[in-house]
Every structure is written in C-alpha cells, then in structure tokens.
Coordinates of C-alpha atoms in Angstrom, one line a residue:
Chain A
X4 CA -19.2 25.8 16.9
X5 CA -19.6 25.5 13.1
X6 CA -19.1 22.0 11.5
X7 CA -16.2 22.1 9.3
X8 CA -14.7 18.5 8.9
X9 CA -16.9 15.4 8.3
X10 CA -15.2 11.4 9.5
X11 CA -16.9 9.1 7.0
X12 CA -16.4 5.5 7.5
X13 CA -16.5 3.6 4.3
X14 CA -17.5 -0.3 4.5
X15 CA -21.5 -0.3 5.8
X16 CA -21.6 3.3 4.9
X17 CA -20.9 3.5 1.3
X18 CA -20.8 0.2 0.1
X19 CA -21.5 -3.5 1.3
X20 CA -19.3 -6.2 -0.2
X21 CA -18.3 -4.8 -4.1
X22 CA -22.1 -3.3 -4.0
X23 CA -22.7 0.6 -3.3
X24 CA -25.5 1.3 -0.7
X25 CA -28.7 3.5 -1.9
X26 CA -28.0 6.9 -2.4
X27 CA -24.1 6.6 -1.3
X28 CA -23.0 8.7 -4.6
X29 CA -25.5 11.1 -4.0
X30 CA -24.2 11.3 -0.3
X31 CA -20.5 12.2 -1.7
X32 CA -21.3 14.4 -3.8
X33 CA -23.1 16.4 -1.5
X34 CA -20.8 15.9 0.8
X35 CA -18.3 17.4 -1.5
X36 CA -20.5 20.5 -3.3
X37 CA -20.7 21.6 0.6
X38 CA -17.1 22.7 1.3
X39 CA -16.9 20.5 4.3
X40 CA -13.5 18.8 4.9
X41 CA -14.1 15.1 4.3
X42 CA -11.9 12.1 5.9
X43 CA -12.5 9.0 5.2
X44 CA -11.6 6.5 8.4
X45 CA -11.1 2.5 8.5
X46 CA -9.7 -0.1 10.6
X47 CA -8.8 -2.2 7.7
X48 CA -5.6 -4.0 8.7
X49 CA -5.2 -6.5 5.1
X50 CA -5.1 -3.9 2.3
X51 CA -2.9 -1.2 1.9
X52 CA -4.4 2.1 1.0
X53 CA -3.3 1.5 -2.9
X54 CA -5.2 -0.8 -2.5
X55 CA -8.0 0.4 -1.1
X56 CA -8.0 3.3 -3.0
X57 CA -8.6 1.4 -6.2
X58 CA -11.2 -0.2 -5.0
X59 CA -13.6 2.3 -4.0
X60 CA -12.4 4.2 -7.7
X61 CA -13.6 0.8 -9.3
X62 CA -16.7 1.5 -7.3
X63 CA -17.5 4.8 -8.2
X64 CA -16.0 6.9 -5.1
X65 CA -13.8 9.4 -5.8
X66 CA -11.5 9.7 -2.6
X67 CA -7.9 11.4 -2.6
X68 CA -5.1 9.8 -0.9
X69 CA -4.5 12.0 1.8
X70 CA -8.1 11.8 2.8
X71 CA -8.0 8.1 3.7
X72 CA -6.9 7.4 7.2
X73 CA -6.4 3.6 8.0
X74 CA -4.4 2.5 11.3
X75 CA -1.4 1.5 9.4
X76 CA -1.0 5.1 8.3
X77 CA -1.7 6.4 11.9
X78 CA 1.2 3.9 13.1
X79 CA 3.4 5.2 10.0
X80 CA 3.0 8.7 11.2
X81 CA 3.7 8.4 14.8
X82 CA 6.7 5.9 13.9
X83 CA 8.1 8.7 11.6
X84 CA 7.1 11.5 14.3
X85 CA 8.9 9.8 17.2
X86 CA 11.7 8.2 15.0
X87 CA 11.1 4.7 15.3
X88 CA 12.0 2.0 14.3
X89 CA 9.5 -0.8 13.9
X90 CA 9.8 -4.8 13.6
X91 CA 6.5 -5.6 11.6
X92 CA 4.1 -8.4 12.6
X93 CA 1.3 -7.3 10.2
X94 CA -0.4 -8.9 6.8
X95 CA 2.0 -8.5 3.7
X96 CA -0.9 -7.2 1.8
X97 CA -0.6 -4.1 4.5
X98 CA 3.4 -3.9 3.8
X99 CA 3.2 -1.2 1.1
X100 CA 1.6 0.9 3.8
X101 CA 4.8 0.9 5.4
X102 CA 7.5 1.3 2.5
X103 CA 10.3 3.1 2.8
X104 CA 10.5 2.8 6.7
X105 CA 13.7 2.2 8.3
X106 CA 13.1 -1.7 9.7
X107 CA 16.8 -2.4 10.5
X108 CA 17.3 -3.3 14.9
X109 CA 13.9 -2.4 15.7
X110 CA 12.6 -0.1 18.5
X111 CA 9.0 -0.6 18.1
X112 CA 6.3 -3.2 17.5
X113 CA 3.8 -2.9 15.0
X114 CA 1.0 -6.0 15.6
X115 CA -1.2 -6.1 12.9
X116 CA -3.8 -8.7 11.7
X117 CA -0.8 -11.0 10.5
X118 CA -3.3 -14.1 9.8
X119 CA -1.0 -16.9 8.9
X120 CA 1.8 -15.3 9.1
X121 CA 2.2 -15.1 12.8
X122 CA 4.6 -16.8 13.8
X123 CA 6.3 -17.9 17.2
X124 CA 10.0 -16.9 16.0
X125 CA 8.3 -13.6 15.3
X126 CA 6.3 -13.4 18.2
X127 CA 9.1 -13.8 20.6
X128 CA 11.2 -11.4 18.5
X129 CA 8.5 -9.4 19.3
X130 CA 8.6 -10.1 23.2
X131 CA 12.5 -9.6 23.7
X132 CA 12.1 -6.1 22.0
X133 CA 9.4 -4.9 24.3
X134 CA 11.2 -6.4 27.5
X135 CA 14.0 -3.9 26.2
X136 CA 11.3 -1.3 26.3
X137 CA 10.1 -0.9 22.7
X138 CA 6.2 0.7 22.5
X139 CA 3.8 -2.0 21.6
X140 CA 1.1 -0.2 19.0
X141 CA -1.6 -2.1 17.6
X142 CA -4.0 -1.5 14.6
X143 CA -6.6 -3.3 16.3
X144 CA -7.9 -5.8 18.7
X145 CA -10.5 -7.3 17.6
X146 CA -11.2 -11.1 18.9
X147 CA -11.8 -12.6 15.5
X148 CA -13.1 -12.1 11.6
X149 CA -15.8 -14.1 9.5
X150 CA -13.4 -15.7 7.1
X151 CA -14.4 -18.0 4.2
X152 CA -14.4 -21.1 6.3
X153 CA -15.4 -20.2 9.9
X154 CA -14.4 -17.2 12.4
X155 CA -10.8 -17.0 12.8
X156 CA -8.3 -14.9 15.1
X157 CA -7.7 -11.5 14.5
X158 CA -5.1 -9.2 15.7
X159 CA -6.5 -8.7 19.4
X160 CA -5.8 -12.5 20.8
X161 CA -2.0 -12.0 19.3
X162 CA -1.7 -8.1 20.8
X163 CA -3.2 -9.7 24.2
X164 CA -0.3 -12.1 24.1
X165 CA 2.1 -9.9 24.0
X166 CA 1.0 -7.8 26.6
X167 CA 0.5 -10.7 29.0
X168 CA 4.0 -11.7 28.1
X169 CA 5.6 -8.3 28.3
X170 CA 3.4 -7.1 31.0
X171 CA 2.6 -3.8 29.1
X172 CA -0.3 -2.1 27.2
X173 CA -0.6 -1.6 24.0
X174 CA -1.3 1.7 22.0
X175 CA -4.3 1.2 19.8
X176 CA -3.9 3.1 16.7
X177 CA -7.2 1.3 15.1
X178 CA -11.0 2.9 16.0
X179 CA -12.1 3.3 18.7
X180 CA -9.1 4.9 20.2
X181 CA -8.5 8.4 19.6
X182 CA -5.4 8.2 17.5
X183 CA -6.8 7.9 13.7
X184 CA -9.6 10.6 14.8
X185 CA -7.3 12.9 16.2
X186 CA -4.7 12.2 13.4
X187 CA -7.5 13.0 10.5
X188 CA -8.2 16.5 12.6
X189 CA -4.6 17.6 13.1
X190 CA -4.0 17.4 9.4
X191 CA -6.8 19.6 8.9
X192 CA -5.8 22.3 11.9
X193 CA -9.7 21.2 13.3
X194 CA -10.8 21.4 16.2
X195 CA -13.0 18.0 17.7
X196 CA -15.8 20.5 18.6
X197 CA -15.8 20.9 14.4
X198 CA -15.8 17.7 13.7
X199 CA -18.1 14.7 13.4
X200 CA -17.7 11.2 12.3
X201 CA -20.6 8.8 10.6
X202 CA -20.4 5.2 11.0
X203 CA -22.1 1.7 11.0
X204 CA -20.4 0.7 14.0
X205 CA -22.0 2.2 17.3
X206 CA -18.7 1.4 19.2
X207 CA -15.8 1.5 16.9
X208 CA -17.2 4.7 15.0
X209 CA -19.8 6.7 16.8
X210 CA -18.8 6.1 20.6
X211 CA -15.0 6.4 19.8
X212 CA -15.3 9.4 18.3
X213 CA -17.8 10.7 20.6
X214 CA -14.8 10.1 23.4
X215 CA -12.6 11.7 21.7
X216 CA -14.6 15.4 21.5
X217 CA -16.2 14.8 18.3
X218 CA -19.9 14.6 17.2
X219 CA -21.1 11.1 16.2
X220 CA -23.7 9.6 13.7
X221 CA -24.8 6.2 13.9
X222 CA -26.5 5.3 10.4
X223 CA -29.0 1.9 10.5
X224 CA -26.9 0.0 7.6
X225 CA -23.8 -2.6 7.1
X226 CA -23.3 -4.0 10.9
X227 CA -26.1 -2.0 12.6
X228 CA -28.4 -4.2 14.2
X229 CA -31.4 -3.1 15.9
X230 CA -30.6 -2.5 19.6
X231 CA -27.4 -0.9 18.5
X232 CA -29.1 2.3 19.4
X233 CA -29.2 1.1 23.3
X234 CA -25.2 0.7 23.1
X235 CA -25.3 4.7 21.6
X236 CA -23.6 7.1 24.0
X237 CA -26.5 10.1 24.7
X238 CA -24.3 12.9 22.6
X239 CA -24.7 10.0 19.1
X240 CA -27.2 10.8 16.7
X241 CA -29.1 8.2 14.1
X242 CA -29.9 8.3 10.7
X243 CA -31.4 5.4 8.6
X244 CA -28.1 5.8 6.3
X245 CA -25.3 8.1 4.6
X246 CA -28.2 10.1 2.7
X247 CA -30.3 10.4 5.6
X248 CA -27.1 11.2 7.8
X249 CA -25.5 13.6 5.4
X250 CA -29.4 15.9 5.6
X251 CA -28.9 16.0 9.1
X252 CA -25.5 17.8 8.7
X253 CA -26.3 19.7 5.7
X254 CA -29.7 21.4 7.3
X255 CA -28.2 21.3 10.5
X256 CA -25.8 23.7 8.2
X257 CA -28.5 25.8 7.2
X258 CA -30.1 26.2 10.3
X259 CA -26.7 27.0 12.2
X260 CA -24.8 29.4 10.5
X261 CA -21.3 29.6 12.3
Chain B
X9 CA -3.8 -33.6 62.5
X10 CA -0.8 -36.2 61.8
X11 CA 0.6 -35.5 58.9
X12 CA 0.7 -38.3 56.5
X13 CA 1.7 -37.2 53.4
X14 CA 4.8 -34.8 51.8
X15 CA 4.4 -33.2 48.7
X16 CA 7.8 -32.2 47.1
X17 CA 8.7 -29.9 44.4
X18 CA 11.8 -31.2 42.1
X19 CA 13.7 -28.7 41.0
X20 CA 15.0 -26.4 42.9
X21 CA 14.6 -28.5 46.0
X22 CA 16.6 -31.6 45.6
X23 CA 18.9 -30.4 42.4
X24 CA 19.7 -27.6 40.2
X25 CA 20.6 -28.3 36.7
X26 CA 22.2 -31.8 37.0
X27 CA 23.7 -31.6 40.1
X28 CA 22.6 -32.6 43.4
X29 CA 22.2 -30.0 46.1
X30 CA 23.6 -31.2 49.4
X31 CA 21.6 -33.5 51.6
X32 CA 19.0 -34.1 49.1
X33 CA 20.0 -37.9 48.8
X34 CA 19.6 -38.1 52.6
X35 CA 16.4 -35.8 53.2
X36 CA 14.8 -38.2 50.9
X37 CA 16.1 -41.7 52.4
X38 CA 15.0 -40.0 55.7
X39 CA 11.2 -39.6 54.3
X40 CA 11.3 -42.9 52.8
X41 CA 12.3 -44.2 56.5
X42 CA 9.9 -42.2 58.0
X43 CA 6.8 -44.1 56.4
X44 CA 5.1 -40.9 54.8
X45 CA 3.3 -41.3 51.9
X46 CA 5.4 -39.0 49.3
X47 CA 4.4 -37.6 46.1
X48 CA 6.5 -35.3 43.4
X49 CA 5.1 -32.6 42.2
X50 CA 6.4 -30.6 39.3
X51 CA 5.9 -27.9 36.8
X52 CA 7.6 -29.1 34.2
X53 CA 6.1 -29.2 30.4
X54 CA 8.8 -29.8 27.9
X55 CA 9.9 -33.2 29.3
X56 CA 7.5 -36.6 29.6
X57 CA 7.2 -37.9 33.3
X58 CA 9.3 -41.1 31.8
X59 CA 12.2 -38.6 30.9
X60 CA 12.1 -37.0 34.2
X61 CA 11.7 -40.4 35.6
X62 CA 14.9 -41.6 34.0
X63 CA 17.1 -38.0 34.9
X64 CA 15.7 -38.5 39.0
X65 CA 17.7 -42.2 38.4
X66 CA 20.7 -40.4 36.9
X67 CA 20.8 -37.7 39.7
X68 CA 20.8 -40.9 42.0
X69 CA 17.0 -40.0 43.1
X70 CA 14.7 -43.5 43.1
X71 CA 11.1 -41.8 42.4
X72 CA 8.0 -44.6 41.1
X73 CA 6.2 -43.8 38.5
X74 CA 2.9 -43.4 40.5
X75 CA 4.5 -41.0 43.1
X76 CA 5.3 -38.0 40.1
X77 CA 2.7 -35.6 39.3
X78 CA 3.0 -32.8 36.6
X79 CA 0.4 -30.6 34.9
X80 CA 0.1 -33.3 31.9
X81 CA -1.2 -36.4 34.1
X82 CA -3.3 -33.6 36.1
X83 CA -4.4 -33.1 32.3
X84 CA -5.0 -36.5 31.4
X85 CA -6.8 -37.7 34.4
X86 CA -9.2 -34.7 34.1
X87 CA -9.4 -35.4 30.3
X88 CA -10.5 -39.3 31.2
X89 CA -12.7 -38.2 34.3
X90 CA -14.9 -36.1 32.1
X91 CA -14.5 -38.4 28.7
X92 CA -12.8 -35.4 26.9
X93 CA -10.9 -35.7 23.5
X94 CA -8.0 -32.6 23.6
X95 CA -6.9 -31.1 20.9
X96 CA -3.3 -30.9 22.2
X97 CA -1.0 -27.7 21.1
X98 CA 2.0 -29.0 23.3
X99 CA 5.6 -29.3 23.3
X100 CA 6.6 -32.8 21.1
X101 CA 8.8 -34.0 24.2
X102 CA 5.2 -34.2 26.3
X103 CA 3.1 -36.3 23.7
X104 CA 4.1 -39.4 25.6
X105 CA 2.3 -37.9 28.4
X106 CA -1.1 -38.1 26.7
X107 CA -0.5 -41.6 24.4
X108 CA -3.4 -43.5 24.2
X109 CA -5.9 -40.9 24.5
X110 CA -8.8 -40.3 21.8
X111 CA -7.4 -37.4 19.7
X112 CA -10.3 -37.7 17.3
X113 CA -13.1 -34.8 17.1
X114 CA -11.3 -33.1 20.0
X115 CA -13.8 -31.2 21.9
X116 CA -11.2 -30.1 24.7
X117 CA -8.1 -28.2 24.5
X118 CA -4.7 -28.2 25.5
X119 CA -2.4 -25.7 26.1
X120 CA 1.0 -26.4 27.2
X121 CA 4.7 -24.5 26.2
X122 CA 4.6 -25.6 22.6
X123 CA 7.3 -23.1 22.0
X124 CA 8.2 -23.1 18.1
X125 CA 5.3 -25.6 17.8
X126 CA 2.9 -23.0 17.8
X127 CA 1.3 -22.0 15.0
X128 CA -2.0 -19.8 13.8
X129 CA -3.8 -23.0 12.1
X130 CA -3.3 -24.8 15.4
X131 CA -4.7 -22.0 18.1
X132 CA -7.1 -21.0 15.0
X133 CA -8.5 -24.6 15.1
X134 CA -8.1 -24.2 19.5
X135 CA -10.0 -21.2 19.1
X136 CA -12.9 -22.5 16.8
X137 CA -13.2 -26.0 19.7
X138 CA -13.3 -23.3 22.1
X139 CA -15.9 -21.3 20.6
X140 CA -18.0 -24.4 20.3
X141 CA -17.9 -24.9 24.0
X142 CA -15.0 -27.2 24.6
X143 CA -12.9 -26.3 28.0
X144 CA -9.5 -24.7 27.9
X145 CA -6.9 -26.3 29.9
X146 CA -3.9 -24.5 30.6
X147 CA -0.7 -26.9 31.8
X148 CA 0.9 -23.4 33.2
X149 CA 0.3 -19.9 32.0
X150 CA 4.4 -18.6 33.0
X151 CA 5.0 -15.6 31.1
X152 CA 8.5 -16.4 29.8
X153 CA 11.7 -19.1 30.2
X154 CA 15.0 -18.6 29.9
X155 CA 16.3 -20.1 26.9
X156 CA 19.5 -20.6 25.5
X157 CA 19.5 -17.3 23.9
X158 CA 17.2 -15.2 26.1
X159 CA 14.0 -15.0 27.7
X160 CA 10.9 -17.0 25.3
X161 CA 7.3 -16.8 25.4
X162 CA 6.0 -19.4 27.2
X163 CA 2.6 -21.4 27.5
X164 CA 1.2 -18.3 29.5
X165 CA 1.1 -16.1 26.5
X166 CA -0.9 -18.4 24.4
X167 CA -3.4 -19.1 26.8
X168 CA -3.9 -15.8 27.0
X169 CA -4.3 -14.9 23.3
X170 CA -6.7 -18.3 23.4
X171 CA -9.1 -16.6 26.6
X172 CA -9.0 -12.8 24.9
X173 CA -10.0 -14.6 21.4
X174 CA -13.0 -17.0 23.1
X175 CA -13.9 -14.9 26.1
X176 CA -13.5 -17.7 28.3
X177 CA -10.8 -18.5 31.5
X178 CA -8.1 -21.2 31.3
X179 CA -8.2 -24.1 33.7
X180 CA -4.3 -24.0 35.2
X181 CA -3.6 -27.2 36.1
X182 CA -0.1 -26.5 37.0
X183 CA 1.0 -25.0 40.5
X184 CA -0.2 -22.8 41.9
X185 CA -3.7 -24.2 41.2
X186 CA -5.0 -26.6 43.5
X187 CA -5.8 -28.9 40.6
X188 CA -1.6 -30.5 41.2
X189 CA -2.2 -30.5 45.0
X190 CA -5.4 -32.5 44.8
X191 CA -5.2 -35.1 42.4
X192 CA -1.9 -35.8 44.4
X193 CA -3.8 -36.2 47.5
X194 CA -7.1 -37.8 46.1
X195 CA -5.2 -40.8 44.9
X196 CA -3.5 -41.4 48.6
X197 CA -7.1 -40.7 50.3
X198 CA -5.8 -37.9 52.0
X199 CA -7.0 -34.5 53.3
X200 CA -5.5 -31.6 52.8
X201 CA -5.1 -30.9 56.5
X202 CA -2.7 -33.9 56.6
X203 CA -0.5 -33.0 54.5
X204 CA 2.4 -30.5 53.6
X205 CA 4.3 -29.4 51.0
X206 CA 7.9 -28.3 50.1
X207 CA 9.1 -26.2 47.6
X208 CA 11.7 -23.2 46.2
X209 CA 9.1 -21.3 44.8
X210 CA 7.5 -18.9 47.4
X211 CA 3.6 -18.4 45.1
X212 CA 3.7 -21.7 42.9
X213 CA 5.0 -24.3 45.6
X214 CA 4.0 -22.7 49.0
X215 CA 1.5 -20.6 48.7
X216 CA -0.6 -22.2 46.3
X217 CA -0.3 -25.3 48.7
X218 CA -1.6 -23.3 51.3
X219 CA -4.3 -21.9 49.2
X220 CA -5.5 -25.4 48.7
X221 CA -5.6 -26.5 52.4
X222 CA -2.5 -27.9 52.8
X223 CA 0.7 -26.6 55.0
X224 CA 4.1 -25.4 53.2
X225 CA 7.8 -25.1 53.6
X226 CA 9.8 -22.6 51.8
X227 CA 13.4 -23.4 51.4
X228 CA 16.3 -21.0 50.9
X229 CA 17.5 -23.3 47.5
X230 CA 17.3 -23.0 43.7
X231 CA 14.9 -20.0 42.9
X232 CA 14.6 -19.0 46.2
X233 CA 15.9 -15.0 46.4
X234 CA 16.3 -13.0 49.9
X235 CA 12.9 -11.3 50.6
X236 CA 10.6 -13.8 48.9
X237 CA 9.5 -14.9 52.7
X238 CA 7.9 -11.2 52.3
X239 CA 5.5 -12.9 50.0
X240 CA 5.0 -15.8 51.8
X241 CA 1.4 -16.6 53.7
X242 CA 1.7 -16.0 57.2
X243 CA 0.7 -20.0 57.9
X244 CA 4.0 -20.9 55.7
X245 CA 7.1 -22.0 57.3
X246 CA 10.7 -21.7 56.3
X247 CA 13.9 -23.8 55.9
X248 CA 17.6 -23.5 54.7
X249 CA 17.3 -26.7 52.4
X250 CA 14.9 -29.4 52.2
X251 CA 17.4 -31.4 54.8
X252 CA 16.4 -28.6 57.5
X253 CA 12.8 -28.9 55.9
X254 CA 12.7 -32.8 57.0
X255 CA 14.1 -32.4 60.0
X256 CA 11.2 -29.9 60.8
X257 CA 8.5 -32.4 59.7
X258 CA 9.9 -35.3 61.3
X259 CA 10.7 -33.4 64.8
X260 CA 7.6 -32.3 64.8
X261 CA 6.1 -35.6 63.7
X262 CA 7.9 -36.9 67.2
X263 CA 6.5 -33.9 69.8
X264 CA 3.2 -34.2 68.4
X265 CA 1.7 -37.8 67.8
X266 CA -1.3 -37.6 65.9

C-alpha cells in the first residue's frame, strides 16, 4: 500500500524546550516538497492550539491549523459529532480550544490536566453527571509532570477518581488511544495502512499508532532512552531522529512506487 | 471456643439517625450483664470519637471511651506503633482524633473523607510523601455518601487518584479490613476465634469479620436490604435486630460452656 499521510509528533521530534533539534527544518521541508499529507499529533493538555501554533511559527515551523491535532480538538470534534454537551474540568490555558461550545446543563465530562484548578465542588459536579450517565472522556492519563518544583499530578490520578467513583471507564482521547490517530486520518479520507506516525515516545507514539493499523517510527531523541527499543512493538521501526526518519520514508518512496 | 468478646457496629444496629431502634437499650444492658468484653466498632470519619461519644449519651447509649474504635484511632495507633508523622488530608471534624501527634516532616499519609477540604496542593504534597516512600493509609475508600443534596465523592475516590498517581495500594483501615477487627481484639488479649461480631452491613461488618477470623451476625436493621444474606459467607449468621442477635449469643453462650 503506498504511504500517503505522515503523523509527526512535535516536542522531542522537532524541537526540545524553545531549541529546534538538528536537521528538524530540513526534515519539514522535505517532508513538505514530497506531497505527503502531514499531521502533526500531541497530547498537550495546557496550551491551546493558538497557542501552540505561535510557538512553533516563533520557532521556525510552518504548520497550518487544521494540521495540528491535540486531544482537546479530538474531544471538540466528537462532542460536536454526538451533540454534547460538556462540563469542563481542564486548564484555562486549554479553554480557547473549546470556544464557542454549548456548556449550559452538561451531558458530558471533559477531564483535562486542570492543575490547580481541580477542585472538589468540580469534581463531584463531575461525579453526579456521570451517575446520570454522561461519557467520561479524557485527554490523558498520565500519573504526573516534571513541574518547576518537583513532579506533580497530572490528569490520570484525577480521571482514575472519577472512574472509581462513578464506576465507569473513561474514553481516552490523548495518544496512545486510537482516537487523535484515527481522527487525523478521517479528515484526510486515509486509510491506516497509508499512514505512519514518527515519535519520541515508544508507547504513546509508535506503539499507539502501531495498534491502531498504522506504521510507526521511533526516532532516538527528546524522551527516548536507550532500551526504549526493547518496549518497541516488532512492526516499529527506528531512526536516530526526524532527518534520519524522514530518509527512511522518502527512499522507502522511491523504492516502492504505489 | 467460649466466646468472650462482642464486637458491635453503631449505626445501623442500635439507631438510625437520632432515634433508637427498638430493644437496642436492652440488647445492650443484657451484654453488659452478661460479662462480655464489648467493643464499638464504626466507620465513621466526619465526626471525632468524643462527638460520637457525646451523641451514644444523647441516644441514651453509655459507651467508654476505650471500648470505641473507628478508622482514625486504628490510624493513630498504627501511626505511633511505627513512629510515623501523617500528613493528614481529613475532614476538620476528625483532627481531634489525631491531637498530639508529630505533624512535622510527615513521612506518612492520611486519607480520610475530607470532602470540600480537598485540594490539589494537599494530594500534590500527599503524592510527593508518597513518592518518597511514605505509606498510604486509607480511613475508608466508599465510593460516594449521601449528602444533603445528593450523592458526594467520598474518601474512596481520592485514595484512588493517590494509588493511580504513586503506583502504590492504600492501607484500609476501616471495615472491612481486618485492621478495625484486630486492634479491637489485641487490646482485650483476645483471639479471633473468641469473638463475634454484629453488624447491618452484610461485606463491611460481617463478612469482613469473618475474613479476619472472627464469627458474624447480620441483622435485618438500618442498611440491611432483602437479599443481602445472598452475599453473606456461608459461616455468617442472621438476626431480625441486634435484640434477636443477643439472644443468639447468650443462648448459645448457656448450651455450650466453654
């Protein structure tokens, strides 16, 4: 099956901190000049995509809108496709993400990384709405984050809670599930079998989307530590980084013709 | 074995709300008579034991000090037994509970229904303790309460988020861990196999109390519901009210002499 859509994750990839990684530009561009769709896929669950956006521009990456997919824009999308209504426990910096939404007697439950902003009025709102059968979806659950002054609690121990309290399971709309994947494809009309996604994460990026019917890069920069490789699923491939990664798919191109 | 102590659940058992059920006042001056060691054992953690202490006088009910157990002394004889300083995320109404205990550099951690007490910098700072090795000790992990307005998270929840976030398992020191059961018993130098106890709920009273060794009465009061003796252990007994439950002890106290 010919390649047609690339899934490019963008922090450990691209860039590291406000710092580009070797050869990341170059990477794009080629990317680009190739005629492959491009996607660009995070489970960033503080920033809206404005925000986002402007930060890779500042650093040099050109990226459109509608090719960056973030788990607040997967939840948008299936709240809008199933006509929901959802009571928001996320971070305000993510609210722009979900502008415009109808947020009046909720249906739904959006649990985000909410930081500080958790609270136990809003928590047990939370609860009473999924007793009364509202879908619980989650941009992530992750145990914790390296913030400034120690690790600190992310979305997952808050998501757990509620489950345990609710006795139900959450839909994950972050990666690895196969909603953001599957979301970047349907927009495109692409098949997984056309598809593969390049990550630093062995779990979240490459074995995610390797369950979900796409192909899968693993590239040896941002959170790859050695060993990763062991954690690979057999299907994954590795490349030392986005440049190395992106000559695997370009020759692989060559050699193929669809 | 003769049986030489009771074990007695509160609520449920001898009143509901802030009445008496009928023959509790007369069940209990009949144990008194009968020269059985008798210990209270109760769930409850919103209320100090001196609060409950002062609503058992009220109801008409004499009960010593010494003879109630809840999951906060459990708490705070384990917490002196090992030399542990808890960081306590609790309700306010249960600090009395754990006065005079070293609160500095906490290097435990207590979990109890804190209710709107809750907040991210305290199960952040719980989480962080936890991380660094300090134990987890649940005073009940209950899903939800009824509250004046509905059903509320309750301690469960949080314990929860707390064992997802750390990767590590709560102690429960409430029923229906043996934890209750056997500091009650320790104190009185009894076995388990000596001893029996009475309660209205079928998995946290009865069960649980056969779990740890002991024997159990179900009665047919408070949150009893038709069909729970499907879920009771085939060693568990039942009884209308705990005045049929003391009859059955003390009859059976006369047939068979120890």
């Amino acid at each position: 099956m010919k390649l047609r859509t690339v899934l490019l994750d963008l922090g450990g990839v691209f860039y590291e901190g406000a710092r580009l990684l070797p050869g990341a530009q170059d990477a794009l561009a080629r990317l680009r000049a190739s005629g492959l769709a491009l996607r660009f896929v995070t489970n960033t669950t503080r920033q809206s995509r404005a925000a986002l956006l402007r930060e890779l521009e500042r650093l040099g990456l050109a990226v459109a809108t509608d090719e960056l997919l973030t788990p607040a824009s997967a939840a948008r999308a299936l709240l809008l496709e199933r006509g929901l209504r959802p009571l928001l426990l996320i971070h305000p910096g993510l609210a722009p993400d979900f502008g415009g939404l109808d947020l009046h007697e909720p249906n739904a439950v959006v649990v985000g990384d909410a930081g500080e902003h958790f609270s136990y009025a809003g928590l047990n709102r939370a609860f009473r709405l999924l007793q009364a059968g509202a879908p619980l979806l989650a941009l992530g659950r992750n145990r914790y984050f390296k913030d400034a002054d120690g690790l600190s609690l992310d979305a997952g121990p808050f998501v757990a809670a509620l489950e345990y309290a609710a006795g139900v399971s959450a839909e994950l709309l972050g990666k690895p599930a196969p909603a953001l994947f599957t979301q970047a494809l349907r927009t495109l009309g692409c098949g997984p079998d056309q598809a593969v996604m390049i990550g630093d994460d062995v779990e979240a990026d490459v074995n995610g989307a390797l369950a979900a019917g796409l192909g899968g890069i693993l590239v040896r920069t941002g959170k790859y530590r050695p060993g990763d490789e062991m954690r690979l699923a057999a299907t994954g491939r590795l490349a030392d980084d986005i440049g190395a990664a992106v000559d695997t798919l370009l020759d692989q191109g060559k050699e193929k013709p669809g």
